[in-house]
Amino acid sequence: MQMSKQNLNLLSLGNAATQQNVRTWAHTSINKYFMILNNHLADKSYLAAERFSIADAYLFVVYQWTKYTNVSTQNYPNLSNYIERIARRNSIKSALQHEAQYL
């Protein structure tokens, strides 16, 4: 079997230097997009519409992943307030309770 360049790149993910480069890239990207979202939410209650939508549910889930990383969310007050507001929704509370049974 001939190894492609892509396969070799995947194999190098075990390399500590490569892993650190991936972490640095990921944190830079996350911070960039969190700033965009923070600015977008400065004057909006919801992400994509005038009411709660699937976009809000999805962003809530993605934001929860920051609990398992070293990504600081302190610099994004609009985004943090938005997430807190979404977390108070009964549907979100119910989903989190259901999810907790499996974690």
Coordinates of N, CA and C in Angstrom, one line a residue:
M1 N 0.8 -1.2 0.0 CA 0.0 0.0 0.0 C 0.9 1.2 0.0
Q2 N 0.6 2.1 -0.9 CA 1.4 3.4 -1.0 C 0.7 4.4 -0.1
M3 N 1.6 5.1 0.7 CA 1.1 6.1 1.6 C 1.0 7.4 0.9
S4 N -0.2 8.1 1.0 CA -0.3 9.4 0.4 C 0.2 10.4 1.4
K5 N 0.4 11.6 0.9 CA 0.8 12.7 1.8 C -0.2 13.0 2.9
Q6 N -1.5 12.8 2.6 CA -2.5 13.0 3.6 C -2.4 12.0 4.7
N7 N -2.2 10.7 4.3 CA -2.0 9.7 5.3 C -0.8 9.9 6.2
L8 N 0.3 10.4 5.6 CA 1.5 10.7 6.4 C 1.2 11.8 7.4
N9 N 0.4 12.8 7.0 CA 0.0 13.9 7.9 C -0.8 13.4 9.0
L10 N -1.7 12.5 8.8 CA -2.5 11.9 9.8 C -1.7 11.1 10.8
L11 N -0.7 10.4 10.3 CA 0.2 9.7 11.2 C 1.0 10.6 12.1
S12 N 1.3 11.8 11.6 CA 2.2 12.7 12.4 C 1.4 13.3 13.6
L13 N 0.1 13.1 13.7 CA -0.7 13.7 14.8 C -0.2 13.2 16.1
G14 N 0.5 12.1 16.2 CA 1.1 11.6 17.4 C 2.3 12.3 17.9
N15 N 2.9 13.1 17.0 CA 4.0 13.9 17.3 C 3.7 15.1 18.2
A16 N 4.4 15.3 19.3 CA 4.0 16.3 20.3 C 4.1 17.7 19.7
A17 N 5.1 18.0 18.9 CA 5.2 19.3 18.3 C 4.0 19.6 17.4
T18 N 3.6 18.5 16.6 CA 2.4 18.7 15.7 C 1.1 18.9 16.5
Q19 N 1.0 18.2 17.6 CA -0.2 18.3 18.5 C -0.2 19.7 19.0
Q20 N 0.9 20.3 19.4 CA 0.9 21.7 20.0 C 0.5 22.7 18.9
N21 N 1.0 22.4 17.7 CA 0.7 23.3 16.5 C -0.8 23.3 16.3
V22 N -1.4 22.1 16.3 CA -2.8 21.9 16.1 C -3.6 22.7 17.2
R23 N -3.2 22.5 18.5 CA -3.8 23.2 19.6 C -3.7 24.7 19.4
T24 N -2.6 25.2 19.0 CA -2.4 26.7 18.8 C -3.3 27.2 17.7
W25 N -3.3 26.4 16.6 CA -4.2 26.8 15.5 C -5.7 26.8 15.9
A26 N -6.1 25.7 16.7 CA -7.5 25.6 17.1 C -7.9 26.8 18.0
H27 N -7.0 27.1 19.0 CA -7.3 28.2 19.9 C -7.4 29.5 19.2
T28 N -6.5 29.8 18.2 CA -6.6 31.0 17.4 C -7.9 31.0 16.7
S29 N -8.3 29.9 16.0 CA -9.5 29.9 15.3 C -10.7 30.1 16.1
I30 N -10.8 29.4 17.3 CA -11.9 29.5 18.2 C -12.0 30.9 18.7
N31 N -10.9 31.5 19.1 CA -11.0 32.9 19.6 C -11.5 33.9 18.5
K32 N -11.0 33.7 17.3 CA -11.5 34.5 16.2 C -13.0 34.4 16.0
Y33 N -13.5 33.2 16.0 CA -14.9 33.0 15.7 C -15.8 33.4 16.9
F34 N -15.2 33.2 18.1 CA -16.0 33.7 19.3 C -16.1 35.2 19.3
M35 N -15.0 35.9 18.9 CA -15.1 37.4 18.8 C -16.1 37.8 17.8
I36 N -16.2 37.1 16.6 CA -17.2 37.4 15.6 C -18.6 37.2 16.2
L37 N -18.8 36.1 16.9 CA -20.1 35.8 17.5 C -20.4 36.9 18.6
N38 N -19.4 37.2 19.4 CA -19.6 38.2 20.5 C -20.1 39.5 19.9
N39 N -19.4 39.9 18.9 CA -19.8 41.2 18.2 C -21.2 41.1 17.6
H40 N -21.5 40.0 17.0 CA -22.8 39.8 16.4 C -23.9 39.8 17.4
L41 N -23.7 39.3 18.6 CA -24.7 39.2 19.6 C -24.8 40.5 20.5
A42 N -24.0 41.5 20.2 CA -24.1 42.7 20.9 C -25.4 43.4 21.0
D43 N -26.2 43.2 19.9 CA -27.5 43.8 19.8 C -28.6 42.9 19.3
K44 N -28.3 41.6 19.6 CA -29.3 40.6 19.2 C -29.6 39.6 20.3
S45 N -30.8 39.1 20.4 CA -31.2 38.1 21.4 C -30.9 36.7 20.9
Y46 N -30.9 36.5 19.6 CA -30.7 35.2 19.1 C -29.7 35.2 17.9
L47 N -29.2 34.1 17.6 CA -28.1 34.1 16.6 C -28.5 34.4 15.2
A48 N -29.6 33.7 14.7 CA -29.9 33.8 13.3 C -31.3 34.4 13.0
A49 N -32.1 34.5 14.0 CA -33.5 35.0 13.8 C -34.0 35.8 14.9
E50 N -35.2 36.2 14.9 CA -35.8 37.0 16.0 C -36.3 36.1 17.1
R51 N -36.2 34.8 16.9 CA -36.6 33.8 17.9 C -35.6 32.7 18.0
F52 N -35.7 31.9 19.0 CA -34.8 30.7 19.2 C -34.9 29.8 18.0
S53 N -33.7 29.3 17.5 CA -33.7 28.5 16.3 C -32.7 27.4 16.5
I54 N -32.6 26.5 15.5 CA -31.6 25.4 15.6 C -30.2 26.0 15.7
A55 N -30.0 27.1 15.1 CA -28.6 27.8 15.2 C -28.3 28.0 16.6
D56 N -29.2 28.5 17.4 CA -29.0 28.8 18.8 C -28.7 27.5 19.6
A57 N -29.4 26.4 19.3 CA -29.2 25.1 20.0 C -27.8 24.6 19.6
Y58 N -27.4 24.7 18.4 CA -26.1 24.2 18.0 C -25.0 25.0 18.6
L59 N -25.1 26.3 18.6 CA -24.1 27.1 19.2 C -23.9 26.8 20.7
F60 N -25.1 26.6 21.3 CA -25.0 26.3 22.8 C -24.2 25.0 23.0
V61 N -24.4 24.0 22.2 CA -23.7 22.7 22.3 C -22.2 23.0 22.0
V62 N -21.9 23.6 21.0 CA -20.5 23.9 20.6 C -19.8 24.7 21.8
Y63 N -20.5 25.7 22.3 CA -19.9 26.5 23.4 C -19.6 25.6 24.6
Q64 N -20.5 24.6 24.9 CA -20.3 23.7 26.0 C -19.0 23.0 25.9
W65 N -18.5 22.7 24.7 CA -17.2 22.0 24.6 C -16.0 22.8 25.2
T66 N -16.2 24.1 25.4 CA -15.1 24.9 26.0 C -14.8 24.4 27.4
K67 N -15.7 23.7 28.0 CA -15.5 23.2 29.4 C -14.4 22.2 29.4
Y68 N -14.1 21.6 28.3 CA -13.1 20.5 28.2 C -11.8 21.0 27.6
T69 N -11.7 22.3 27.4 CA -10.5 22.8 26.8 C -9.9 23.9 27.6
N70 N -8.8 24.5 27.2 CA -8.2 25.6 27.9 C -8.6 26.9 27.2
V71 N -9.8 26.9 26.5 CA -10.2 28.1 25.9 C -11.0 29.0 26.9
S72 N -10.5 30.2 27.1 CA -11.1 31.1 28.0 C -12.3 31.8 27.3
T73 N -13.4 32.0 28.0 CA -14.5 32.7 27.4 C -14.8 34.0 28.0
Q74 N -13.8 34.5 28.9 CA -14.0 35.7 29.6 C -14.0 36.9 28.8
N75 N -13.4 36.9 27.6 CA -13.3 38.1 26.7 C -14.5 38.2 25.8
Y76 N -15.6 37.5 26.1 CA -16.7 37.5 25.2 C -18.0 37.7 26.0
P77 N -18.2 38.8 26.6 CA -19.4 39.0 27.5 C -20.7 38.9 26.8
N78 N -20.8 39.3 25.6 CA -22.1 39.2 24.9 C -22.4 37.7 24.6
L79 N -21.4 37.0 24.2 CA -21.6 35.5 24.0 C -21.9 34.8 25.3
S80 N -21.2 35.2 26.3 CA -21.4 34.5 27.6 C -22.8 34.8 28.1
N81 N -23.3 36.0 28.0 CA -24.7 36.4 28.4 C -25.7 35.6 27.6
Y82 N -25.4 35.6 26.3 CA -26.3 34.8 25.4 C -26.4 33.4 25.8
I83 N -25.3 32.7 26.1 CA -25.3 31.3 26.5 C -26.0 31.1 27.8
E84 N -25.8 32.0 28.8 CA -26.6 32.0 30.1 C -28.1 32.1 29.8
R85 N -28.5 33.0 28.9 CA -29.9 33.2 28.6 C -30.5 31.9 28.0
I86 N -29.7 31.3 27.0 CA -30.1 30.1 26.4 C -30.2 28.9 27.4
A87 N -29.3 28.9 28.3 CA -29.3 27.8 29.3 C -30.5 27.9 30.3
R88 N -31.1 29.0 30.4 CA -32.3 29.2 31.2 C -33.6 28.7 30.6
R89 N -33.5 28.4 29.3 CA -34.7 27.9 28.6 C -35.1 26.5 29.1
N90 N -36.4 26.2 29.3 CA -36.8 24.9 29.8 C -36.4 23.8 28.9
S91 N -36.4 24.0 27.6 CA -36.1 22.9 26.7 C -34.6 22.6 26.8
I92 N -33.8 23.6 27.0 CA -32.3 23.3 27.2 C -32.1 22.6 28.5
K93 N -32.7 23.1 29.6 CA -32.6 22.4 30.9 C -33.0 20.9 30.8
S94 N -34.1 20.7 30.1 CA -34.6 19.3 30.0 C -33.6 18.5 29.2
A95 N -33.0 19.0 28.1 CA -32.1 18.3 27.3 C -30.8 18.0 28.1
L96 N -30.3 18.9 28.9 CA -29.1 18.7 29.7 C -29.4 17.7 30.8
Q97 N -30.6 17.7 31.4 CA -30.9 16.6 32.4 C -30.9 15.3 31.7
H98 N -31.5 15.2 30.5 CA -31.5 13.9 29.8 C -30.1 13.4 29.5
E99 N -29.3 14.4 29.0 CA -27.9 14.1 28.6 C -27.1 13.6 29.8
A100 N -27.3 14.2 31.0 CA -26.6 13.8 32.2 C -26.7 12.4 32.5
Q101 N -27.8 11.7 32.2 CA -28.0 10.3 32.5 C -27.0 9.4 31.8
Y102 N -26.4 9.9 30.7 CA -25.5 9.1 29.9 C -24.0 9.5 30.0
L103 N -23.8 10.5 30.8 CA -22.4 11.0 31.0 C -21.8 10.4 32.2

